[in-house]
Coordinates of C-alpha atoms in Angstrom, one line a residue:
X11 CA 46.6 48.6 -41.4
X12 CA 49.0 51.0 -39.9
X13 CA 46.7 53.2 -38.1
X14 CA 49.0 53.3 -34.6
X15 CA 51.8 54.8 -36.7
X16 CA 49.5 57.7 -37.9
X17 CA 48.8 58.8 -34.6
X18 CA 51.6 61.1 -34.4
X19 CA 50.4 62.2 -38.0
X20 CA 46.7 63.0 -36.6
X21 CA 47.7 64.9 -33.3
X22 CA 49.7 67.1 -35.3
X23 CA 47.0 68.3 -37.7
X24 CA 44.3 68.1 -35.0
X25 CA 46.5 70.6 -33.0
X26 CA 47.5 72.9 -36.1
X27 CA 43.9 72.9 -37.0
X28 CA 42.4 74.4 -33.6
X29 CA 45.2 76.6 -33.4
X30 CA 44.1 78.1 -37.0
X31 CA 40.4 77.7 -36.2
X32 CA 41.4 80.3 -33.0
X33 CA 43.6 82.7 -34.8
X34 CA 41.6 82.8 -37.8
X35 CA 38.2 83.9 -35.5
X36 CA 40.6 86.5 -33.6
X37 CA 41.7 88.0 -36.9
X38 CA 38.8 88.3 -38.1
X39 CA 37.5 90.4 -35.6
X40 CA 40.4 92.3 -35.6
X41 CA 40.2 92.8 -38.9
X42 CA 36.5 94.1 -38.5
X43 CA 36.5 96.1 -35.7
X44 CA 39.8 97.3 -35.3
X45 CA 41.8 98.1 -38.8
X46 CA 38.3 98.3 -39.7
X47 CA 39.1 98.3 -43.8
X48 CA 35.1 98.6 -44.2
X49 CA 33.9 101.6 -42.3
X50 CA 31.5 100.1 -38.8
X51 CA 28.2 101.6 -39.1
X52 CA 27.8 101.6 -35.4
X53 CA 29.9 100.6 -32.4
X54 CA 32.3 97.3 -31.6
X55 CA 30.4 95.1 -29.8
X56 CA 31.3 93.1 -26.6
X57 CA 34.6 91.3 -27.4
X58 CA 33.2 88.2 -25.2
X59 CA 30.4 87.5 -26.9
X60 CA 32.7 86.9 -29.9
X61 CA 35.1 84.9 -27.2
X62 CA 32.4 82.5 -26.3
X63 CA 31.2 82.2 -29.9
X64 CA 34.6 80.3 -30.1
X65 CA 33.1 77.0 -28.6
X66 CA 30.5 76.2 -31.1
X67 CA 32.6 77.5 -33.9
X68 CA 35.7 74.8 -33.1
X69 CA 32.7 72.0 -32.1
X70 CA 31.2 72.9 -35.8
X71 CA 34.5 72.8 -37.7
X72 CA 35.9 69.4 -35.9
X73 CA 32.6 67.7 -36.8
X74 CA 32.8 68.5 -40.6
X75 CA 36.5 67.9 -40.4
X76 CA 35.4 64.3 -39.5
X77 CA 32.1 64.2 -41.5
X78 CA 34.5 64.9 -44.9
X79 CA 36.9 62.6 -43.8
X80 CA 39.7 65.3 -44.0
X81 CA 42.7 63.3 -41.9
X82 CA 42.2 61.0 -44.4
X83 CA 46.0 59.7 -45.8
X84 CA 46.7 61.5 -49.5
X85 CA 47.6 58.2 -50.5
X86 CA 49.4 59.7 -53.3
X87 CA 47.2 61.9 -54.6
X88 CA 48.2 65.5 -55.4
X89 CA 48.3 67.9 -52.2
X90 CA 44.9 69.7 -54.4
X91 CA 42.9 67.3 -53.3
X92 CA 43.1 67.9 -49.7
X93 CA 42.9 71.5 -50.4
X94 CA 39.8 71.3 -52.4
X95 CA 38.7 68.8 -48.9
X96 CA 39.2 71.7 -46.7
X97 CA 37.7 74.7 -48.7
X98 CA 34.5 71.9 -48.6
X99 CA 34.9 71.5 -44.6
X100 CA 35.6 75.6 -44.5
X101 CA 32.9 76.7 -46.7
X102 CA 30.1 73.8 -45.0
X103 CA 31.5 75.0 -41.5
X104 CA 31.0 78.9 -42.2
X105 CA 27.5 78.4 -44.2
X106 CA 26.2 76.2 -41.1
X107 CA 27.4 78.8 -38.3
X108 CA 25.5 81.6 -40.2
X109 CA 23.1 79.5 -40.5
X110 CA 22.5 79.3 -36.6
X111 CA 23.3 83.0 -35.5
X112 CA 19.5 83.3 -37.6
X113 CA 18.3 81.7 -33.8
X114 CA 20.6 83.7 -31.9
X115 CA 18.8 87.1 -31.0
X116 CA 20.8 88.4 -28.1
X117 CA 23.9 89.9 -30.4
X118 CA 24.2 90.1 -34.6
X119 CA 27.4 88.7 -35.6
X120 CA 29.1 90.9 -38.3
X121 CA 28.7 89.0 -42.0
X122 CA 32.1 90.8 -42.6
X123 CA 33.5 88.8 -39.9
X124 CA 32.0 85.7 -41.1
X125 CA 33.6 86.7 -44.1
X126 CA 37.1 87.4 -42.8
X127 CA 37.1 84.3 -41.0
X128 CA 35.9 82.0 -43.9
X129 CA 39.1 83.5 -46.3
X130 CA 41.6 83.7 -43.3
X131 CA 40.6 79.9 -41.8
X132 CA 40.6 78.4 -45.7
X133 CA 44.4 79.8 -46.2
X134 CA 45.9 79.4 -43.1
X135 CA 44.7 75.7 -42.8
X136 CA 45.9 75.3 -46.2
X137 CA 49.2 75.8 -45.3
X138 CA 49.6 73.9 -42.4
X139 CA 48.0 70.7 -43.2
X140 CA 51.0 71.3 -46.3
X141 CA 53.8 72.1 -43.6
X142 CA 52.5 69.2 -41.3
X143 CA 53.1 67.0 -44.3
X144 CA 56.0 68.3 -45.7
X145 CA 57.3 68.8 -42.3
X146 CA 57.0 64.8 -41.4
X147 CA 58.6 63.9 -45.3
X148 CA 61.8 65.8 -44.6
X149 CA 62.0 63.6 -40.6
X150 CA 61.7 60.3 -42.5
X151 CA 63.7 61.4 -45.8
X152 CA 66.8 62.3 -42.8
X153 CA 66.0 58.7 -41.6
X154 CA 64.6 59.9 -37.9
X155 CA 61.9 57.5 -36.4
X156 CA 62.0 55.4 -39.8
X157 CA 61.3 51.9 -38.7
X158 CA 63.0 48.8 -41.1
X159 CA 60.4 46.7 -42.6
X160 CA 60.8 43.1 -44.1
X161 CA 58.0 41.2 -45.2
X162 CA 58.5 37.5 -45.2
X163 CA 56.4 36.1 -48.5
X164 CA 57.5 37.4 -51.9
X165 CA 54.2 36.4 -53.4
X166 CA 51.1 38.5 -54.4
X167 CA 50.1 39.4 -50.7
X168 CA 53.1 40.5 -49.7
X169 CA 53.8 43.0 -52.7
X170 CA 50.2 44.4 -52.0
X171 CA 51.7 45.2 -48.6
X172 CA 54.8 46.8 -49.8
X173 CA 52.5 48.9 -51.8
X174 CA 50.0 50.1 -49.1
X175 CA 53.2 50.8 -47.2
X176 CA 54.5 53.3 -50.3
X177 CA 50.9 55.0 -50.2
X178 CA 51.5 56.1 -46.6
X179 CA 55.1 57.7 -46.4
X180 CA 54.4 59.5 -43.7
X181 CA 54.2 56.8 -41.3
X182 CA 58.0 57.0 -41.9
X183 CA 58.0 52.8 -42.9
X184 CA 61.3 51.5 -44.9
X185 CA 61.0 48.5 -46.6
X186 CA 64.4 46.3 -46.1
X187 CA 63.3 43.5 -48.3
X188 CA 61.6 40.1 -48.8
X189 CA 62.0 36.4 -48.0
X190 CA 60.7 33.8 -50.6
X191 CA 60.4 30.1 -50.0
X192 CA 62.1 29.7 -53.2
X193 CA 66.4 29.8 -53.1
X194 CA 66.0 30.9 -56.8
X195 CA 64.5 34.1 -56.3
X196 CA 67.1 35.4 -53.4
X197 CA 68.4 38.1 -55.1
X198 CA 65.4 39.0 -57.8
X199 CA 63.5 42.3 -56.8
X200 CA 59.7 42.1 -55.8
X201 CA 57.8 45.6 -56.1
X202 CA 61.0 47.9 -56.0
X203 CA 63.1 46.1 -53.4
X204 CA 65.2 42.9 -53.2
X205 CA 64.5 39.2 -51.9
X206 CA 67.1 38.5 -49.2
X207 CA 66.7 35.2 -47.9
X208 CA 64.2 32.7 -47.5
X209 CA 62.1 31.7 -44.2
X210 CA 64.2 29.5 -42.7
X211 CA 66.7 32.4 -42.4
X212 CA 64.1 35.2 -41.0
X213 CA 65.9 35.2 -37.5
X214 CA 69.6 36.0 -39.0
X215 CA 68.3 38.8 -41.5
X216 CA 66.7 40.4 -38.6
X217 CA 69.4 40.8 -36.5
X218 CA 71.5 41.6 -39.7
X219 CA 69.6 44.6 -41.0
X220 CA 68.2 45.8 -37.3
X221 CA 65.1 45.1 -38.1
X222 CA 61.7 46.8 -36.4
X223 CA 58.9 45.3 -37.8
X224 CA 57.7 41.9 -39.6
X225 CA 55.1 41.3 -42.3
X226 CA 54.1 37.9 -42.2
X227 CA 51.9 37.7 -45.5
X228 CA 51.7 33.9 -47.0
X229 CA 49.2 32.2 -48.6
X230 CA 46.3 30.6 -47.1
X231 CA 47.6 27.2 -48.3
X232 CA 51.5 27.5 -46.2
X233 CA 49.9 27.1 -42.5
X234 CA 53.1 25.0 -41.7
X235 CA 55.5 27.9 -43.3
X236 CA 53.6 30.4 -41.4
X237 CA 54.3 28.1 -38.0
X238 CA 57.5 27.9 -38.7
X239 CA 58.4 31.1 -39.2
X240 CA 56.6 32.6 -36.0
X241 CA 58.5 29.5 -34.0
X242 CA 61.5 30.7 -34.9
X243 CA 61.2 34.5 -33.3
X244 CA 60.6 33.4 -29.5
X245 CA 64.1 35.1 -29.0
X246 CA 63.3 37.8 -31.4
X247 CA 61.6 41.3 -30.2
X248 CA 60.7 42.7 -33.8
X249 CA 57.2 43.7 -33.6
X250 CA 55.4 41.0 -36.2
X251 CA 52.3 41.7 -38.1
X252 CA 50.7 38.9 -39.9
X253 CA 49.0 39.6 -43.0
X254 CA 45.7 37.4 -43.6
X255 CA 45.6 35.7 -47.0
X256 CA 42.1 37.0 -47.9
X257 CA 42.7 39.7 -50.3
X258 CA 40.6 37.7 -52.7
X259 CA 37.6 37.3 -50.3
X260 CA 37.5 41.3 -49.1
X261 CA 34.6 43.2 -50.6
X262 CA 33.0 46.5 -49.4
X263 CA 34.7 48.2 -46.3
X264 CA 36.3 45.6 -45.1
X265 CA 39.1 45.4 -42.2
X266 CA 39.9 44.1 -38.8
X267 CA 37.6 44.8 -35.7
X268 CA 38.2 43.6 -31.9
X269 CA 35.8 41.9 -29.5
X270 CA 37.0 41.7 -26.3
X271 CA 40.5 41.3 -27.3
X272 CA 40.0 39.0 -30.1
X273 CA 40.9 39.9 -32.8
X274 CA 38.0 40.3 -36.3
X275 CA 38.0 40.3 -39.8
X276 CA 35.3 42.0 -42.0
X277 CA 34.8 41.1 -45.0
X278 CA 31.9 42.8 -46.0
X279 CA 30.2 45.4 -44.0
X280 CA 28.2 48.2 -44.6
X281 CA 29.2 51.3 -44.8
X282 CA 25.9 52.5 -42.8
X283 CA 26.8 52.5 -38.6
X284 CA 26.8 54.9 -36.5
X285 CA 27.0 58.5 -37.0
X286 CA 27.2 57.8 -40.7
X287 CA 23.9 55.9 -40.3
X288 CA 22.0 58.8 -38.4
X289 CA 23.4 61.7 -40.9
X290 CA 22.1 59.6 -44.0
X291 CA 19.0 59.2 -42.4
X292 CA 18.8 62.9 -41.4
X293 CA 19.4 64.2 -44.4
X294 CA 17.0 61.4 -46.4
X295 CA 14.1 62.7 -43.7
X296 CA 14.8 66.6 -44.4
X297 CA 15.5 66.4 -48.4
X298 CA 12.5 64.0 -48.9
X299 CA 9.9 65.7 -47.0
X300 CA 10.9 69.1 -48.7
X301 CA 10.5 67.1 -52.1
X302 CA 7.2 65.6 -50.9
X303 CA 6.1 69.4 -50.3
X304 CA 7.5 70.9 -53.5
X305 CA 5.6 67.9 -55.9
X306 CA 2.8 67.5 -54.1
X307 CA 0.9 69.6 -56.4
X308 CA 2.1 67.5 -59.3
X309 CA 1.7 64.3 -57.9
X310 CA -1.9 65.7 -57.3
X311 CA -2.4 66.1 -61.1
X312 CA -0.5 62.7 -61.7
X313 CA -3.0 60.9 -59.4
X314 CA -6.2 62.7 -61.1
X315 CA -5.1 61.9 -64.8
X316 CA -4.3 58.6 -64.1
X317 CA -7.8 57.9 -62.6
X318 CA -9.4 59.7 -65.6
X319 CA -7.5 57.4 -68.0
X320 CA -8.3 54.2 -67.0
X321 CA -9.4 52.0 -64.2
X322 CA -7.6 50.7 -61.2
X323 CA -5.8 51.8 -57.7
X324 CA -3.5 55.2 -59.0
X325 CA -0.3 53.6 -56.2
X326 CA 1.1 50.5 -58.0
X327 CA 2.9 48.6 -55.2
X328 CA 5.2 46.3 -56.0
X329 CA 7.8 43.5 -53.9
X330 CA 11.3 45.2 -53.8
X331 CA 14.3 43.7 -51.9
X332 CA 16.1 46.3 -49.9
X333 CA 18.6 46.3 -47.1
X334 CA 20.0 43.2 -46.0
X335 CA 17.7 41.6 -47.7
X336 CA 14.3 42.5 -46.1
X337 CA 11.6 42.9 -48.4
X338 CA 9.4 46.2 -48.7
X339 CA 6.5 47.4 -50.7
X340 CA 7.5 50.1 -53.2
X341 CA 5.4 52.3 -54.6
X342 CA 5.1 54.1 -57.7
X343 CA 2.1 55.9 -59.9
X344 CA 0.7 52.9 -61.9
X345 CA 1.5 53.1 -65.3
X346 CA 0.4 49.9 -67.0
X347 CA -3.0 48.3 -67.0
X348 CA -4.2 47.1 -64.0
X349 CA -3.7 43.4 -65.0
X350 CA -0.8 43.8 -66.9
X351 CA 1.5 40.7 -65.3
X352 CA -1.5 38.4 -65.1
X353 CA -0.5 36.5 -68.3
X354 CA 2.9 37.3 -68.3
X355 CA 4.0 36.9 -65.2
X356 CA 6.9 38.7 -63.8
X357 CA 9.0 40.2 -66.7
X358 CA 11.1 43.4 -67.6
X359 CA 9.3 46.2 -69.0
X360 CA 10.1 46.5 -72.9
X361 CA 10.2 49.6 -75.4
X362 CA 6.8 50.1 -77.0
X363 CA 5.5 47.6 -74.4
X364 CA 1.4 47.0 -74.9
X365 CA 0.4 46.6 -71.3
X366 CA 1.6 50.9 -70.7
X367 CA -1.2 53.2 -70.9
X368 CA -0.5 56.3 -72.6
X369 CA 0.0 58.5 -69.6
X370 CA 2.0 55.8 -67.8
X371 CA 4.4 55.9 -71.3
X372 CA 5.1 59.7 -70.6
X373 CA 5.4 58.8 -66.9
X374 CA 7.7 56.5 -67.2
X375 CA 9.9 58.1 -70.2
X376 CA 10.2 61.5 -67.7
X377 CA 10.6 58.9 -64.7
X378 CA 7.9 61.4 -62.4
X379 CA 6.2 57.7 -62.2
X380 CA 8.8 57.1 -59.4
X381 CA 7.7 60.4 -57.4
X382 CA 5.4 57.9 -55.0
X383 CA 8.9 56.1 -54.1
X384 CA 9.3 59.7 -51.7
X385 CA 7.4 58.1 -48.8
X386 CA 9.1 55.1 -49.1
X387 CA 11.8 57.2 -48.7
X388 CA 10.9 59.3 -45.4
X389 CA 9.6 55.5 -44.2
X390 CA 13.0 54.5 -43.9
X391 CA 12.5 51.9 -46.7
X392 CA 14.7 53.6 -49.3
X393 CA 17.3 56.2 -49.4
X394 CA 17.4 59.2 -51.9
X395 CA 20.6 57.2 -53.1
X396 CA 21.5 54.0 -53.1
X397 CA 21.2 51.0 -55.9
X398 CA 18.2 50.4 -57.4
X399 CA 15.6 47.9 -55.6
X400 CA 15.6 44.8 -58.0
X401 CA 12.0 42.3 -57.6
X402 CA 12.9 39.2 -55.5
X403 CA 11.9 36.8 -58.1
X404 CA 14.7 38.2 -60.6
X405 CA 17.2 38.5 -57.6
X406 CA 16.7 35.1 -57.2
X407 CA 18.2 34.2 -60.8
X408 CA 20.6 37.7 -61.0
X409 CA 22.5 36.1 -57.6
X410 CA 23.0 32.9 -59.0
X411 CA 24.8 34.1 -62.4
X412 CA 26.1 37.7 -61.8
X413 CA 29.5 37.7 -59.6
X414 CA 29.2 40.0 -56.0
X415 CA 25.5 40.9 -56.7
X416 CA 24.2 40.8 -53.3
X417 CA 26.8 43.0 -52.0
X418 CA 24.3 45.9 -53.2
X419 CA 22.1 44.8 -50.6
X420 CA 24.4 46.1 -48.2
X421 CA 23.5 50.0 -48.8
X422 CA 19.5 51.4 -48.8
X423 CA 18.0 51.1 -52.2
X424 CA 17.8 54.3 -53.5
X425 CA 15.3 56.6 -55.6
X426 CA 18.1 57.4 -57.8
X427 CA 22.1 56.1 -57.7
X428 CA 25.7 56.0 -59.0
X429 CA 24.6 53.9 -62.0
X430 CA 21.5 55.5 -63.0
X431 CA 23.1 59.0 -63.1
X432 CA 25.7 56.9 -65.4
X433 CA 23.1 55.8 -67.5
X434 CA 23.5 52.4 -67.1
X435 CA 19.5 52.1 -66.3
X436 CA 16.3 49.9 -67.2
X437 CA 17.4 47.1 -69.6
X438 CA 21.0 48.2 -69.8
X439 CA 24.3 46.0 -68.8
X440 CA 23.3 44.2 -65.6
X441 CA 27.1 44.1 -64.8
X442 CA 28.1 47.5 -65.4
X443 CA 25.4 48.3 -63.0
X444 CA 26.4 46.1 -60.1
X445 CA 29.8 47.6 -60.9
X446 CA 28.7 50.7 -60.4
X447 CA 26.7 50.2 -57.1
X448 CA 29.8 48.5 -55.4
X449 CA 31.9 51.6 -56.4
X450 CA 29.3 53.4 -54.6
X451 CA 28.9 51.1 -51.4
X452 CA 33.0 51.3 -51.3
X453 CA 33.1 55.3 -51.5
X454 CA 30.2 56.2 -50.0
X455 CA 29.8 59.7 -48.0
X456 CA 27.5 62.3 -47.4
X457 CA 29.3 64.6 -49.9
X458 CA 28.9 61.8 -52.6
X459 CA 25.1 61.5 -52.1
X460 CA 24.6 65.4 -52.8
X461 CA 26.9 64.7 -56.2
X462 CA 25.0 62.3 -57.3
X463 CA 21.2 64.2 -56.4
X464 CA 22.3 67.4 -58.2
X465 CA 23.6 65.1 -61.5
X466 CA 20.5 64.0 -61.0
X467 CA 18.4 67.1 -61.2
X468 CA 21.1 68.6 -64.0
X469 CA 20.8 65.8 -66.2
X470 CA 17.1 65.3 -65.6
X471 CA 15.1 62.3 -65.4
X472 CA 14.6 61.6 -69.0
X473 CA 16.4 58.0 -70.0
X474 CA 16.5 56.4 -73.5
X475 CA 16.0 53.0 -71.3
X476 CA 13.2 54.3 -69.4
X477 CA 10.5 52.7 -70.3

């Protein structure tokens, strides 16, 4: 919403931030090679090799900067957590560029260096993403640049605006007051600050309190207030915003696009476009194929017992729905008898369920029967994480009863996700699943993903509800 306003916010730590990068990587050779506090073992190298070694170095650090999201607003949350964001974007940053000096043969960069740098960087940026904010708190608690808010519509919407506008005080916005289309609330106080006037009297009170900007933010059923308050500014030249009444209606990353000057509004979108589409992907390719390498051997075993025990293909393939709806085969070692649904039709597995062989109980108890799901994975059928694919014919029914449930269709399925690592898996509470899916469409990142594979591996895959 007030992204303009943080521009001046976001030059200012993009600046500070390559000025650290640079003095940090000079320091750090300094450090090495001329106080020299460890002892060289042979001679300083070229200084311009370690010059050059700048470029990469900055293009490494901005990317992570904007791959962790760190110009992100605090939003009131303690200064910690933007440290602990930059030692994440420091440490990544450092760990990636020693990484690549492994391909580099013309000249060995110094680990003490890398060292240096990665301690001198983490402090230094520290403290100037903490002066850069503390720094623009003092300009706006002196009153220079603030800009005079009032936000016609003392209702539900226009409180949630005063409150995004308290998240971000650095954009330096001072909320005046409201207007109500009621005469008995003048004077009341909405969210922290007091109702001044109503509509009809929006072109006085700006004039009267010097007023910069105006939130328009009524409800979708006052078109004809919302007319007649925007006919009555032709001779105003207060910047007016207007607030859409669709709070209710906004779901997973949603917000206002442009096409060709016209102006958008998402309600639900996902999360997955551009570069955050390709890194997912990337890293679903890499992590799966070194899985697929480092199980094989099991999966070999798996596949052998399985045809030992009883008859019928070893690959069970079954109708998921994934992305956008699009259906896919997944696969999984087969576990049951080979007509098990024949009678039954399609149903939920149960505890002590008859049709389960007595390998597939174990498999499915320890979870290695979803091992096959791997090369749906590296297909680009499923993600590593993401929600659960559900069968079409129970989405069908789950869509019709169960509030927002095809928003989870918006994000891969996944081999494992936010809910399963939650336990809140097999034939637990449907709702406290979905709920825990959308938390994961809304917060996704590439940070989040690793979180959720490691509680993954450190809780194991052994569920009371699998089965």
């Amino acid at each position: 919403m007030l992204k303009k306003h943080g521009q001046l916010f976001l030059s200012a730590l993009f600046i500070f931030d390559s000025l650290v990068i640079i003095f940090s990587w000079f320091a750090a050779y300094s450090l090495r090679f001329h106080v020299q506090f460890v002892p060289l073992t042979r001679g300083s190298p070229d200084p311009t090799i370690y010059l050059i070694a700048f470029i990469p170095i900055w293009l490494v650090f901005m990317i992570n900067i904007k791959v962790f999201d760190l110009y992100r607003p605090l939003r009131g949350k303690s200064i910690s957590v933007e440290f602990l964001a930059i030692l994440k974007v420091n440490t990544f940053s450092v760990l990636i560029l020693s990484s690549l000096t492994f391909f580099y043969r013309d000249e060995s960069f110094s680990r003490i260096v890398a060292v240096y740098f990665w301690g001198i960087v983490t402090i230094f940026m520290m403290v100037s993403h903490w002066l850069v904010r503390w720094g623009l708190m003092r300009l706006r608690e002196k009153g220079i640049n603030l800009r005079h808010v009032l936000i016609v519509g003392a209702g539900e919407l226009g409180r949630a605006v005063a409150e995004k506008i308290r998240l971000h005080p650095e954009f330096g916005f001072k909320i005046v007051g409201f207007l109500s289309a009621k005469s008995e609330k003048v004077g009341d106080t909405e969210a922290g600050h007091p109702v001044l006037g109503e509509y009809h009297e929006v072109s006085r009170l700006i004039q009267k309190y010097n007023i910069d900007q105006l939130y328009v933010a009524l409800p979708m059923n006052a078109p004809e207030r919302l007319e007649q308050v925007l006919n009555s500014l032709g001779e105003e030249t207060v910047d007016v915003k207007v607030v859409p009444d669709l709070l209710r209606f906004m779901n997973i990353h949603s917000g206002v696009d442009e096409l060709d000057g016209l102006p958008i509004v998402n309600l639900t979108e996902s999360p997955l476009y551009g570069w955050n589409l390709v890194i997912k992907r990337t890293s679903d390719i890499i992590l799966s194929l070194l899985a697929i390498i480092f199980t094989a051997p099991l999966m070999l075993v798996i596949s052998i017992l399985i045809k030992l025990e009883s008859k019928g293909p070893v690959i069970f393939r079954q109708e998921r729905l994934g992305l956008d709806n699009k259906i896919f085969a997944m696969l999984k070692f087969r576990s049951m008898n080979n007509r098990a649904e024949n009678e039954t039709g399609p149903v939920w597995a149960k505890k002590d369920d008859d049709r389960k062989t007595r390998l597939g109980t174990f498999l499915r108890s320890t979870s290695l029967d979803e091992l096959p799901q791997l090369f749906n994975v590296l297909k680009g059928e499923m993600s590593l994480v993401g929600p659960r694919p559900e069968r079409p014919v129970f989405v069908e029914d789950f869509k019709k009863s169960v509030p927002k449930y095809m928003l989870r269709l918006k994000m891969k399925a996944g081999l494992t996700g936010w809910a399963q690592v939650n336990g809140w898996r097999g034939n637990t509470s449907l709702e406290k699943r979905i709920e825990c899916d959308i938390y994961y469409i809304k917060h996704w990142s590439l940070l989040f993903d690793l979180k959720i594979i490691l509680m993954t591996l450190w809780k194991g895959f052994i569920n009371p509800h699998a089965y």
